[in-house]
Short mmCIF file of C-alpha atoms in Angstrom, two decimals:
data_model
loop_
_atom_site.label_atom_id
_atom_site.label_comp_id
_atom_site.label_asym_id
_atom_site.label_seq_id
_atom_site.Cartn_x
_atom_site.Cartn_y
_atom_site.Cartn_z
CA UNK A 5 -5.36 -13.88 -12.60
CA UNK A 6 -7.20 -10.05 -12.47
CA UNK A 7 -5.30 -7.87 -10.57
CA UNK A 8 -6.97 -4.44 -9.56
CA UNK A 9 -6.90 -1.97 -12.59
CA UNK A 10 -6.60 1.76 -12.22
CA UNK A 11 -7.73 4.00 -14.61
CA UNK A 12 -5.92 6.50 -16.12
CA UNK A 13 -2.47 5.57 -15.07
CA UNK A 14 -0.97 8.83 -16.02
CA UNK A 15 -3.18 12.41 -15.36
CA UNK A 16 -1.92 16.20 -16.31
CA UNK A 17 -4.57 18.50 -14.69
CA UNK A 18 -4.47 22.69 -14.58
CA UNK A 19 -4.52 23.91 -10.41
CA UNK A 20 -8.48 24.23 -9.59
CA UNK A 21 -9.13 21.80 -12.34
CA UNK A 22 -11.53 18.89 -11.44
CA UNK A 23 -9.75 14.95 -11.89
CA UNK A 24 -11.31 11.70 -10.99
CA UNK A 25 -9.46 8.63 -10.66
CA UNK A 26 -11.17 5.15 -11.39
CA UNK A 27 -10.85 1.42 -8.74
CA UNK A 28 -12.07 -1.68 -10.71
CA UNK A 29 -11.29 -4.21 -7.84
CA UNK A 30 -10.48 -8.02 -8.30
CA UNK A 31 -13.76 -10.03 -9.54
CA UNK A 32 -15.24 -10.84 -6.06
CA UNK A 33 -13.69 -8.15 -3.45
CA UNK A 34 -16.18 -5.92 -1.80
CA UNK A 35 -13.40 -3.72 -0.56
CA UNK A 36 -12.02 -1.08 -1.96
CA UNK A 37 -9.03 1.69 -0.54
CA UNK A 38 -7.64 4.14 -1.57
CA UNK A 39 -4.19 5.52 -0.85
CA UNK A 40 -1.99 8.82 -1.82
CA UNK A 41 2.07 8.53 -2.65
CA UNK A 42 3.52 11.81 -2.08
CA UNK A 43 7.07 11.91 -4.01
CA UNK A 44 9.22 10.00 -1.46
CA UNK A 45 6.86 9.10 1.36
CA UNK A 46 4.82 6.44 2.65
CA UNK A 47 1.36 6.11 1.49
CA UNK A 48 -1.34 8.00 2.74
CA UNK A 49 -4.85 6.27 3.25
CA UNK A 50 -7.95 8.67 2.35
CA UNK A 51 -10.78 6.32 2.24
CA UNK A 52 -11.90 3.50 2.27
CA UNK A 53 -15.33 1.18 1.09
CA UNK A 54 -17.06 -1.85 1.86
CA UNK A 55 -20.09 -2.95 0.38
CA UNK A 56 -20.61 0.42 -1.47
CA UNK A 57 -20.42 2.22 2.04
CA UNK A 58 -17.63 4.02 3.48
CA UNK A 59 -15.54 2.33 5.63
CA UNK A 60 -13.38 4.49 6.79
CA UNK A 61 -11.95 7.90 6.86
CA UNK A 62 -8.65 9.01 6.81
CA UNK A 63 -6.72 12.37 6.18
CA UNK A 64 -8.51 12.66 2.92
CA UNK A 65 -9.48 16.38 1.84
CA UNK A 66 -12.39 17.96 1.94
CA UNK A 67 -12.11 19.24 -1.94
CA UNK A 68 -12.01 14.98 -2.56
CA UNK A 69 -14.67 12.95 -3.12
CA UNK A 70 -15.17 9.10 -3.83
CA UNK A 71 -17.60 6.26 -4.34
CA UNK A 72 -18.67 3.07 -4.64
CA UNK A 73 -21.08 1.94 -7.43
CA UNK A 74 -22.93 -1.34 -7.12
CA UNK A 75 -20.38 -3.55 -9.25
CA UNK A 76 -17.86 -3.02 -6.74
CA UNK A 77 -15.44 -0.60 -8.48
CA UNK A 78 -15.03 3.18 -7.31
CA UNK A 79 -13.60 6.36 -8.28
CA UNK A 80 -12.24 9.18 -7.30
CA UNK A 81 -12.87 12.32 -7.74
CA UNK A 82 -10.63 15.68 -6.51
CA UNK A 83 -12.33 19.35 -7.16
CA UNK A 84 -9.98 22.98 -7.46
CA UNK A 85 -7.01 20.82 -7.13
CA UNK A 86 -4.03 22.26 -5.71
CA UNK A 87 0.14 21.39 -7.09
CA UNK A 88 -0.24 19.61 -3.52
CA UNK A 89 -2.07 16.99 -5.03
CA UNK A 90 0.29 15.79 -7.70
CA UNK A 91 1.52 12.31 -6.36
CA UNK A 92 0.73 8.36 -7.16
CA UNK A 93 -3.01 7.41 -5.86
CA UNK A 94 -2.72 3.69 -5.12
CA UNK A 95 -6.16 2.44 -5.36
CA UNK A 96 -6.32 -1.78 -3.13
CA UNK A 97 -9.07 -3.98 -2.34
CA UNK A 98 -9.75 -7.14 -0.55
CA UNK A 99 -12.36 -9.34 -0.19
CA UNK A 100 -14.27 -9.04 3.72
CA UNK A 101 -13.35 -12.38 4.16
CA UNK A 102 -9.24 -11.95 3.80
CA UNK A 103 -7.09 -9.86 5.51
CA UNK A 104 -5.26 -9.81 2.09
CA UNK A 105 -5.12 -6.59 0.55
CA UNK A 106 -4.03 -6.51 -3.15
CA UNK A 107 -3.19 -3.02 -5.12
CA UNK A 108 -3.05 -1.47 -8.33
CA UNK A 109 -0.47 0.08 -10.35
CA UNK A 110 -2.32 3.30 -9.08
CA UNK A 111 -2.68 6.29 -10.99
CA UNK A 112 0.02 9.34 -11.52
CA UNK A 113 -1.71 12.93 -11.20
CA UNK A 114 0.08 15.79 -11.66
CA UNK A 115 -0.78 19.07 -10.74
CA UNK A 116 0.53 21.82 -13.12
CA UNK B 27 5.87 9.71 15.22
CA UNK B 28 5.49 7.14 12.44
CA UNK B 29 3.42 4.12 14.36
CA UNK B 30 5.48 1.66 11.49
CA UNK B 31 9.41 2.59 12.01
CA UNK B 32 11.09 0.12 9.82
CA UNK B 33 15.09 0.28 9.56
CA UNK B 34 17.76 0.77 7.69
CA UNK B 35 16.70 3.66 5.35
CA UNK B 36 18.28 2.60 2.64
CA UNK B 37 21.13 -0.34 1.80
CA UNK B 38 22.88 -1.51 -1.10
CA UNK B 39 24.09 -5.22 -1.25
CA UNK B 40 26.47 -6.93 -4.08
CA UNK B 41 24.40 -9.37 -6.03
CA UNK B 42 24.10 -12.85 -4.42
CA UNK B 43 24.52 -11.78 -0.80
CA UNK B 44 21.39 -12.03 1.91
CA UNK B 45 20.11 -9.05 3.64
CA UNK B 46 17.80 -8.83 6.58
CA UNK B 47 15.35 -5.36 6.66
CA UNK B 48 14.17 -4.18 10.00
CA UNK B 49 10.53 -2.72 11.01
CA UNK B 50 9.29 -1.61 14.49
CA UNK B 51 5.64 -1.09 14.92
CA UNK B 52 3.91 0.18 17.92
CA UNK B 53 0.31 -0.08 15.92
CA UNK B 54 -2.71 -1.93 18.64
CA UNK B 55 -4.15 -3.26 18.88
CA UNK B 56 -2.54 -5.12 16.11
CA UNK B 57 -4.38 -8.07 13.68
CA UNK B 58 -1.95 -8.44 11.15
CA UNK B 59 1.01 -7.86 9.78
CA UNK B 60 3.12 -8.10 5.34
CA UNK B 61 5.94 -6.97 3.21
CA UNK B 62 5.50 -5.37 0.22
CA UNK B 63 7.77 -4.76 -2.19
CA UNK B 64 7.42 -1.21 -4.46
CA UNK B 65 9.04 -0.98 -7.45
CA UNK B 66 9.39 2.27 -8.26
CA UNK B 67 6.34 4.37 -9.24
CA UNK B 68 3.85 1.00 -9.43
CA UNK B 69 1.82 -0.18 -6.65
CA UNK B 70 3.35 -2.53 -3.52
CA UNK B 71 3.50 -6.29 -4.36
CA UNK B 72 2.45 -8.18 -1.70
CA UNK B 73 5.05 -10.69 -0.71
CA UNK B 74 4.27 -12.26 2.70
CA UNK B 75 1.73 -11.76 5.03
CA UNK B 76 1.39 -12.62 9.04
CA UNK B 77 -0.85 -12.68 12.06
CA UNK B 78 -0.04 -12.10 15.45
CA UNK B 79 -0.20 -15.85 15.94
CA UNK B 80 2.34 -16.66 13.24
CA UNK B 81 6.37 -16.18 13.67
CA UNK B 82 7.88 -17.34 11.00
CA UNK B 83 6.37 -17.38 6.89
CA UNK B 84 8.91 -17.46 3.79
CA UNK B 85 7.92 -16.72 0.39
CA UNK B 86 10.74 -18.10 -2.15
CA UNK B 87 13.78 -16.70 -0.93
CA UNK B 88 11.76 -13.93 0.89
CA UNK B 89 11.48 -14.80 4.61
CA UNK B 90 9.84 -13.10 7.42
CA UNK B 91 10.14 -13.53 10.74
CA UNK B 92 7.39 -11.15 13.41
CA UNK B 93 7.87 -11.09 17.50
CA UNK B 94 4.82 -10.38 18.61
CA UNK B 95 5.43 -9.50 22.12
CA UNK B 96 8.81 -7.23 21.16
CA UNK B 97 6.33 -6.22 18.01
CA UNK B 98 9.60 -6.41 15.97
CA UNK B 99 9.86 -7.72 12.09
CA UNK B 100 12.22 -9.28 9.64
CA UNK B 101 12.31 -9.72 5.88
CA UNK B 102 15.05 -11.82 5.21
CA UNK B 103 15.84 -11.92 1.42
CA UNK B 104 18.94 -14.94 0.61
CA UNK B 105 20.50 -14.83 -2.47
CA UNK B 106 19.71 -11.33 -3.43
CA UNK B 107 18.96 -10.33 -7.67
CA UNK B 108 19.39 -7.68 -9.20
CA UNK B 109 15.28 -7.31 -10.03
CA UNK B 110 15.04 -7.04 -6.06
CA UNK B 111 16.19 -3.79 -6.31
CA UNK B 112 12.81 -2.11 -4.93
CA UNK B 113 11.60 -0.59 -1.61
CA UNK B 114 10.35 -2.75 0.79
CA UNK B 115 7.66 -1.86 2.81
CA UNK B 116 6.35 -3.10 5.99
CA UNK B 117 2.40 -2.82 6.04
CA UNK B 118 0.11 -3.95 9.42
CA UNK B 119 -3.44 -3.77 10.00
CA UNK B 120 -5.07 -2.95 13.33
CA UNK B 121 -7.72 -4.38 13.37
CA UNK B 122 -9.31 -7.52 11.75
CA UNK B 123 -10.47 -7.93 8.14
CA UNK B 124 -12.87 -6.22 6.14
CA UNK B 125 -13.39 -2.49 7.31
CA UNK B 126 -9.01 -2.57 7.76
CA UNK B 127 -6.86 0.30 7.65
CA UNK B 128 -3.55 -0.33 6.40
CA UNK B 129 -0.22 1.50 8.05
CA UNK B 130 2.47 1.86 5.94
CA UNK B 131 6.11 2.06 7.71
CA UNK B 132 9.00 4.59 5.72
CA UNK B 133 9.87 0.93 3.93
CA UNK B 134 13.74 0.63 2.98
CA UNK B 135 14.91 1.43 -0.58
CA UNK B 136 16.88 -2.14 -1.96
CA UNK B 137 19.56 -1.44 -4.61
CA UNK B 138 20.93 -4.37 -6.10
CA UNK B 139 24.95 -4.12 -7.40
CA UNK B 140 26.25 -6.59 -10.27
#
């Protein structure tokens, strides 16, 4: 069965650079969530989209932005990267009519 | 204070033994509670999901229980296998469908030794 696809799997950037993470939800899923998981920490909710509109916002820095496109894939744009942005970034998707959320494998971002 | 607390933080057991992981939550309102298994550096994988009206749910060797009155849940693993070594995360959803923000627990790191 198709799962949530994230790309790239690994990314290395320098401080002050920009990064774009992509998430392709499970087909027919209309909701996408982004999470940030620092080393040894539980995932922190960043932002979510439902039917291409932002539905909820968590601890997402102002340097980050995200959107959901017409094909329901989502992109997380991160600018002016800082060392503290190094983390695993997870995307999850769900269908508005069901409570189950499925996670992607994550993108490991390393800022040097 | 984290709204979802798990215990123990870490656990080491012998292969073939059973174990029980605990989750206490204060998230309100409460819609559903999930248990995820997360291998290091990988995305969480759903094990069980229960609404407030469900008391127990099984998925193979995994059995989750929920007491909505005391706001406690447990995950029982029977006949543990080496592949069960992972972090187990209790996740609570405060609202119902479509617009939910999951609240993650602190996780229990389980290690199975041969």
